[in-house]
N, CA, C and O atoms as a Tinker XYZ file with bonds, in Angstrom:
   252  protein
     1  N      1.489000    2.885000   -8.780000    73     2
     2  CA     1.380000    2.600000  -10.171000    64     1     3
     3  C      0.004000    2.000000  -10.430000    63     2     4     5
     4  O     -0.566000    1.306000   -9.588000    81     3
     5  N     -0.506000    2.290000  -11.616000    73     3     6
     6  CA    -1.737000    1.645000  -12.080000    64     5     7
     7  C     -1.404000    0.939000  -13.379000    63     6     8     9
     8  O     -0.834000    1.536000  -14.293000    81     7
     9  N     -1.760000   -0.331000  -13.459000    73     7    10
    10  CA    -1.498000   -1.133000  -14.640000    64     9    11
    11  C     -2.819000   -1.516000  -15.280000    63    10    12    13
    12  O     -3.733000   -1.975000  -14.594000    81    11
    13  N     -2.926000   -1.331000  -16.589000    73    11    14
    14  CA    -4.094000   -1.804000  -17.312000    64    13    15
    15  C     -3.716000   -3.134000  -17.940000    63    14    16    17
    16  O     -2.823000   -3.196000  -18.786000    81    15
    17  N     -4.395000   -4.197000  -17.528000    73    15    18
    18  CA    -4.088000   -5.556000  -17.975000    64    17    19
    19  C     -5.216000   -6.008000  -18.891000    63    18    20    21
    20  O     -6.387000   -5.982000  -18.512000    81    19
    21  N     -4.848000   -6.424000  -20.110000    73    19    22
    22  CA    -5.877000   -6.821000  -21.080000    64    21    23
    23  C     -6.369000   -8.244000  -20.819000    63    22    24    25
    24  O     -5.954000   -8.884000  -19.853000    81    23
    25  N     -7.252000   -8.732000  -21.684000    73    23    26
    26  CA    -7.868000  -10.049000  -21.487000    64    25    27
    27  C     -6.890000  -11.195000  -21.695000    63    26    28    29
    28  O     -7.205000  -12.340000  -21.371000    81    27
    29  N     -5.709000  -10.905000  -22.230000    73    27    30
    30  CA    -4.679000  -11.931000  -22.411000    64    29    31
    31  C     -3.634000  -11.891000  -21.302000    63    30    32    33
    32  O     -2.717000  -12.712000  -21.289000    81    31
    33  N     -3.759000  -10.941000  -20.367000    73    31    34
    34  CA    -2.815000  -10.832000  -19.262000    64    33    35
    35  C     -1.620000   -9.944000  -19.557000    63    34    36    37
    36  O     -0.670000   -9.906000  -18.775000    81    35
    37  N     -1.654000   -9.223000  -20.683000    73    35    38
    38  CA    -0.548000   -8.329000  -21.033000    64    37    39
    39  C     -0.823000   -6.925000  -20.508000    63    38    40    41
    40  O     -1.954000   -6.443000  -20.558000    81    39
    41  N      0.225000   -6.274000  -20.004000    73    39    42
    42  CA     0.109000   -4.910000  -19.522000    64    41    43
    43  C      0.090000   -3.987000  -20.736000    63    42    44    45
    44  O      1.034000   -3.974000  -21.525000    81    43
    45  N     -0.971000   -3.229000  -20.882000    73    43    46
    46  CA    -1.132000   -2.330000  -22.027000    64    45    47
    47  C     -0.882000   -0.874000  -21.683000    63    46    48    49
    48  O     -0.558000   -0.072000  -22.559000    81    47
    49  N     -1.031000   -0.523000  -20.396000    73    47    50
    50  CA    -0.798000    0.846000  -19.961000    64    49    51
    51  C     -0.231000    0.843000  -18.555000    63    50    52    53
    52  O     -0.632000    0.040000  -17.711000    81    51
    53  N      0.700000    1.744000  -18.312000    73    51    54
    54  CA     1.260000    1.919000  -16.970000    64    53    55
    55  C      1.135000    3.397000  -16.623000    63    54    56    57
    56  O      1.625000    4.254000  -17.359000    81    55
    57  N      0.491000    3.692000  -15.522000    73    55    58
    58  CA     0.390000    5.060000  -15.042000    64    57    59
    59  C      1.197000    5.170000  -13.758000    63    58    60    61
    60  O      0.962000    4.439000  -12.796000    81    59
    61  N      2.153000    6.094000  -13.756000    73    59    62
    62  CA     2.959000    6.347000  -12.563000    64    61    63
    63  C      2.250000    7.428000  -11.758000    63    62    64    65
    64  O      1.974000    8.513000  -12.269000    81    63
    65  N      1.961000    7.130000  -10.512000    73    63    66
    66  CA     1.239000    8.063000   -9.655000    64    65    67
    67  C      2.217000    8.742000   -8.692000    63    66    68    69
    68  O      2.027000    8.711000   -7.476000    81    67
    69  N      3.261000    9.352000   -9.248000    73    67    70
    70  CA     4.266000   10.019000   -8.425000    64    69    71
    71  C      4.637000   11.335000   -9.085000    63    70    72    73
    72  O      4.505000   11.496000  -10.298000    81    71
    73  N      5.099000   12.265000   -8.279000    73    71    74
    74  CA     5.491000   13.573000   -8.803000    64    73    75
    75  C      6.651000   13.462000   -9.793000    63    74    76    77
    76  O      6.681000   14.176000  -10.795000    81    75
    77  N      7.581000   12.594000   -9.524000    73    75    78
    78  CA     8.775000   12.439000  -10.354000    64    77    79
    79  C      8.627000   11.226000  -11.271000    63    78    80    81
    80  O      9.501000   10.360000  -11.294000    81    79
    81  N      7.532000   11.157000  -12.023000    73    79    82
    82  CA     7.217000    9.982000  -12.843000    64    81    83
    83  C      8.329000    9.638000  -13.824000    63    82    84    85
    84  O      8.552000    8.459000  -14.099000    81    83
    85  N      9.023000   10.618000  -14.353000    73    83    86
    86  CA    10.091000   10.361000  -15.312000    64    85    87
    87  C     11.217000    9.507000  -14.753000    63    86    88    89
    88  O     11.865000    8.772000  -15.497000    81    87
    89  N     11.453000    9.596000  -13.464000    73    87    90
    90  CA    12.516000    8.815000  -12.828000    64    89    91
    91  C     12.157000    7.340000  -12.730000    63    90    92    93
    92  O     13.029000    6.514000  -12.462000    81    91
    93  N     10.912000    6.998000  -12.937000    73    91    94
    94  CA    10.443000    5.629000  -12.810000    64    93    95
    95  C     10.391000    4.900000  -14.148000    63    94    96    97
    96  O      9.849000    3.797000  -14.215000    81    95
    97  N     10.935000    5.478000  -15.206000    73    95    98
    98  CA    10.867000    4.868000  -16.539000    64    97    99
    99  C     11.394000    3.426000  -16.568000    63    98   100   101
   100  O     10.754000    2.584000  -17.197000    81    99
   101  N     12.528000    3.091000  -15.920000    73    99   102
   102  CA    12.972000    1.685000  -15.948000    64   101   103
   103  C     11.965000    0.736000  -15.310000    63   102   104   105
   104  O     11.748000   -0.366000  -15.813000    81   103
   105  N     11.352000    1.152000  -14.213000    73   103   106
   106  CA    10.346000    0.318000  -13.558000    64   105   107
   107  C      9.108000    0.196000  -14.446000    63   106   108   109
   108  O      8.497000   -0.870000  -14.524000    81   107
   109  N      8.748000    1.276000  -15.104000    73   107   110
   110  CA     7.612000    1.249000  -16.022000    64   109   111
   111  C      7.857000    0.239000  -17.145000    63   110   112   113
   112  O      6.972000   -0.553000  -17.467000    81   111
   113  N      9.040000    0.261000  -17.736000    73   111   114
   114  CA     9.370000   -0.694000  -18.800000    64   113   115
   115  C      9.331000   -2.132000  -18.292000    63   114   116   117
   116  O      8.890000   -3.032000  -19.007000    81   115
   117  N      9.791000   -2.353000  -17.052000    73   115   118
   118  CA     9.764000   -3.695000  -16.482000    64   117   119
   119  C      8.320000   -4.204000  -16.388000    63   118   120   121
   120  O      8.038000   -5.345000  -16.757000    81   119
   121  N      7.417000   -3.366000  -15.900000    73   119   122
   122  CA     6.019000   -3.784000  -15.780000    64   121   123
   123  C      5.366000   -3.950000  -17.145000    63   122   124   125
   124  O      4.484000   -4.795000  -17.300000    81   123
   125  N      5.774000   -3.168000  -18.134000    73   123   126
   126  CA     5.214000   -3.310000  -19.475000    64   125   127
   127  C      5.550000   -4.675000  -20.086000    63   126   128   129
   128  O      4.831000   -5.152000  -20.964000    81   127
   129  N      6.628000   -5.301000  -19.632000    73   127   130
   130  CA     7.040000   -6.616000  -20.141000    64   129   131
   131  C      6.551000   -7.769000  -19.266000    63   130   132   133
   132  O      6.804000   -8.932000  -19.579000    81   131
   133  N      5.857000   -7.458000  -18.176000    73   131   134
   134  CA     5.381000   -8.468000  -17.250000    64   133   135
   135  C      4.017000   -8.992000  -17.686000    63   134   136   137
   136  O      3.178000   -8.228000  -18.163000    81   135
   137  N      3.799000  -10.286000  -17.522000    73   135   138
   138  CA     2.495000  -10.902000  -17.825000    64   137   139
   139  C      1.785000  -11.223000  -16.514000    63   138   140   141
   140  O      2.416000  -11.575000  -15.518000    81   139
   141  N      0.473000  -11.097000  -16.535000    73   139   142
   142  CA    -0.361000  -11.391000  -15.379000    64   141   143
   143  C     -1.461000  -12.350000  -15.797000    63   142   144   145
   144  O     -1.747000  -12.503000  -16.984000    81   143
   145  N     -2.072000  -12.991000  -14.821000    73   143   146
   146  CA    -3.312000  -13.717000  -15.094000    64   145   147
   147  C     -4.392000  -12.661000  -15.263000    63   146   148   149
   148  O     -4.517000  -11.776000  -14.417000    81   147
   149  N     -5.168000  -12.730000  -16.325000    73   147   150
   150  CA    -6.216000  -11.715000  -16.513000    64   149   151
   151  C     -7.326000  -11.870000  -15.481000    63   150   152   153
   152  O     -7.486000  -12.923000  -14.865000    81   151
   153  N     -8.083000  -10.799000  -15.311000    73   151   154
   154  CA    -9.251000  -10.872000  -14.433000    64   153   155
   155  C    -10.269000  -11.835000  -15.028000    63   154   156   157
   156  O    -10.261000  -12.092000  -16.232000    81   155
   157  N    -11.143000  -12.367000  -14.181000    73   155   158
   158  CA   -12.167000  -13.312000  -14.646000    64   157   159
   159  C    -13.522000  -12.845000  -14.140000    63   158   160   161
   160  O    -13.651000  -12.406000  -12.997000    81   159
   161  N    -14.524000  -12.939000  -14.993000    73   159   162
   162  CA   -15.899000  -12.643000  -14.610000    64   161   163
   163  C    -16.807000  -13.556000  -15.410000    63   162   164   165
   164  O    -16.739000  -13.587000  -16.639000    81   163
   165  N    -17.640000  -14.285000  -14.729000    73   163   166
   166  CA   -18.584000  -15.215000  -15.377000    64   165   167
   167  C    -17.851000  -16.165000  -16.324000    63   166   168   169
   168  O    -18.273000  -16.374000  -17.461000    81   167
   169  N    -16.742000  -16.737000  -15.836000    73   167   170
   170  CA   -15.944000  -17.713000  -16.599000    64   169   171
   171  C    -15.347000  -17.154000  -17.889000    63   170   172   173
   172  O    -15.080000  -17.908000  -18.824000    81   171
   173  N    -15.137000  -15.841000  -17.946000    73   171   174
   174  CA   -14.508000  -15.230000  -19.121000    64   173   175
   175  C    -13.418000  -14.265000  -18.662000    63   174   176   177
   176  O    -13.544000  -13.619000  -17.622000    81   175
   177  N    -12.352000  -14.177000  -19.450000    73   175   178
   178  CA   -11.297000  -13.212000  -19.154000    64   177   179
   179  C    -11.816000  -11.797000  -19.388000    63   178   180   181
   180  O    -12.538000  -11.541000  -20.351000    81   179
   181  N    -11.440000  -10.882000  -18.494000    73   179   182
   182  CA   -11.813000   -9.481000  -18.639000    64   181   183
   183  C    -10.584000   -8.608000  -18.402000    63   182   184   185
   184  O     -9.690000   -8.964000  -17.634000    81   183
   185  N    -10.557000   -7.475000  -19.067000    73   183   186
   186  CA    -9.494000   -6.497000  -18.830000    64   185   187
   187  C     -9.749000   -5.835000  -17.479000    63   186   188   189
   188  O    -10.889000   -5.752000  -17.021000    81   187
   189  N     -8.671000   -5.363000  -16.847000    73   187   190
   190  CA    -8.829000   -4.750000  -15.532000    64   189   191
   191  C     -7.671000   -3.806000  -15.245000    63   190   192   193
   192  O     -6.631000   -3.856000  -15.901000    81   191
   193  N     -7.871000   -2.957000  -14.264000    73   191   194
   194  CA    -6.819000   -2.100000  -13.727000    64   193   195
   195  C     -6.305000   -2.736000  -12.440000    63   194   196   197
   196  O     -7.080000   -3.277000  -11.651000    81   195
   197  N     -4.997000   -2.665000  -12.237000    73   195   198
   198  CA    -4.381000   -3.165000  -11.018000    64   197   199
   199  C     -3.536000   -2.042000  -10.428000    63   198   200   201
   200  O     -2.649000   -1.515000  -11.099000    81   199
   201  N     -3.802000   -1.678000   -9.192000    73   199   202
   202  CA    -2.994000   -0.660000   -8.520000    64   201   203
   203  C     -1.945000   -1.344000   -7.666000    63   202   204   205
   204  O     -2.243000   -2.259000   -6.898000    81   203
   205  N     -0.705000   -0.884000   -7.815000    73   203   206
   206  CA     0.420000   -1.455000   -7.086000    64   205   207
   207  C      1.154000   -0.328000   -6.375000    63   206   208   209
   208  O      1.483000    0.691000   -6.982000    81   207
   209  N      1.407000   -0.517000   -5.090000    73   207   210
   210  CA     2.219000    0.434000   -4.342000    64   209   211
   211  C      3.640000   -0.122000   -4.298000    63   210   212   213
   212  O      3.859000   -1.257000   -3.873000    81   211
   213  N      4.595000    0.677000   -4.737000    73   211   214
   214  CA     5.990000    0.239000   -4.799000    64   213   215
   215  C      6.768000    0.912000   -3.683000    63   214   216   217
   216  O      6.834000    2.139000   -3.610000    81   215
   217  N      7.352000    0.107000   -2.822000    73   215   218
   218  CA     8.235000    0.594000   -1.766000    64   217   219
   219  C      9.657000    0.591000   -2.327000    63   218   220   221
   220  O     10.204000   -0.473000   -2.618000    81   219
   221  N     10.245000    1.744000   -2.478000    73   219   222
   222  CA    11.546000    1.859000   -3.133000    64   221   223
   223  C     12.618000    1.059000   -2.413000    63   222   224   225
   224  O     13.382000    0.344000   -3.062000    81   223
   225  N     12.699000    1.155000   -1.110000    73   223   226
   226  CA    13.745000    0.443000   -0.367000    64   225   227
   227  C     13.581000   -1.073000   -0.518000    63   226   228   229
   228  O     14.566000   -1.796000   -0.663000    81   227
   229  N     12.336000   -1.545000   -0.483000    73   227   230
   230  CA    12.086000   -2.976000   -0.644000    64   229   231
   231  C     12.447000   -3.424000   -2.056000    63   230   232   233
   232  O     13.023000   -4.495000   -2.247000    81   231
   233  N     12.106000   -2.604000   -3.035000    73   231   234
   234  CA    12.444000   -2.911000   -4.425000    64   233   235
   235  C     13.960000   -3.022000   -4.614000    63   234   236   237
   236  O     14.438000   -3.955000   -5.259000    81   235
   237  N     14.702000   -2.088000   -4.062000    73   235   238
   238  CA    16.160000   -2.116000   -4.177000    64   237   239
   239  C     16.745000   -3.350000   -3.496000    63   238   240   241
   240  O     17.764000   -3.880000   -3.941000    81   239
   241  N     16.114000   -3.805000   -2.432000    73   239   242
   242  CA    16.604000   -4.970000   -1.712000    64   241   243
   243  C     16.506000   -6.235000   -2.562000    63   242   244   245
   244  O     17.394000   -7.086000   -2.504000    81   243
   245  N     15.440000   -6.368000   -3.351000    73   243   246
   246  CA    15.251000   -7.576000   -4.138000    64   245   247
   247  C     15.887000   -7.522000   -5.522000    63   246   248   249
   248  O     16.035000   -8.554000   -6.176000    81   247
   249  N     16.260000   -6.340000   -5.966000    73   247   250
   250  CA    16.895000   -6.239000   -7.298000    64   249   251
   251  C     18.350000   -6.431000   -7.251000    63   250   252
   252  O     19.014000   -6.374000   -8.285000    81   251
């Protein structure tokens, strides 16, 4: 997954990098509601992309 995080730490875009992207809609919605600390550069918040690899078995274990 690739998440675009704005300067306020909100996820604005989620890109699923899998062949069966439609099956990941619940996970996509979960990340869309997640807040992050924004990136920082020269003491200012900056928007950034974050790539996350999701292990399905590990995810099922914690949910």
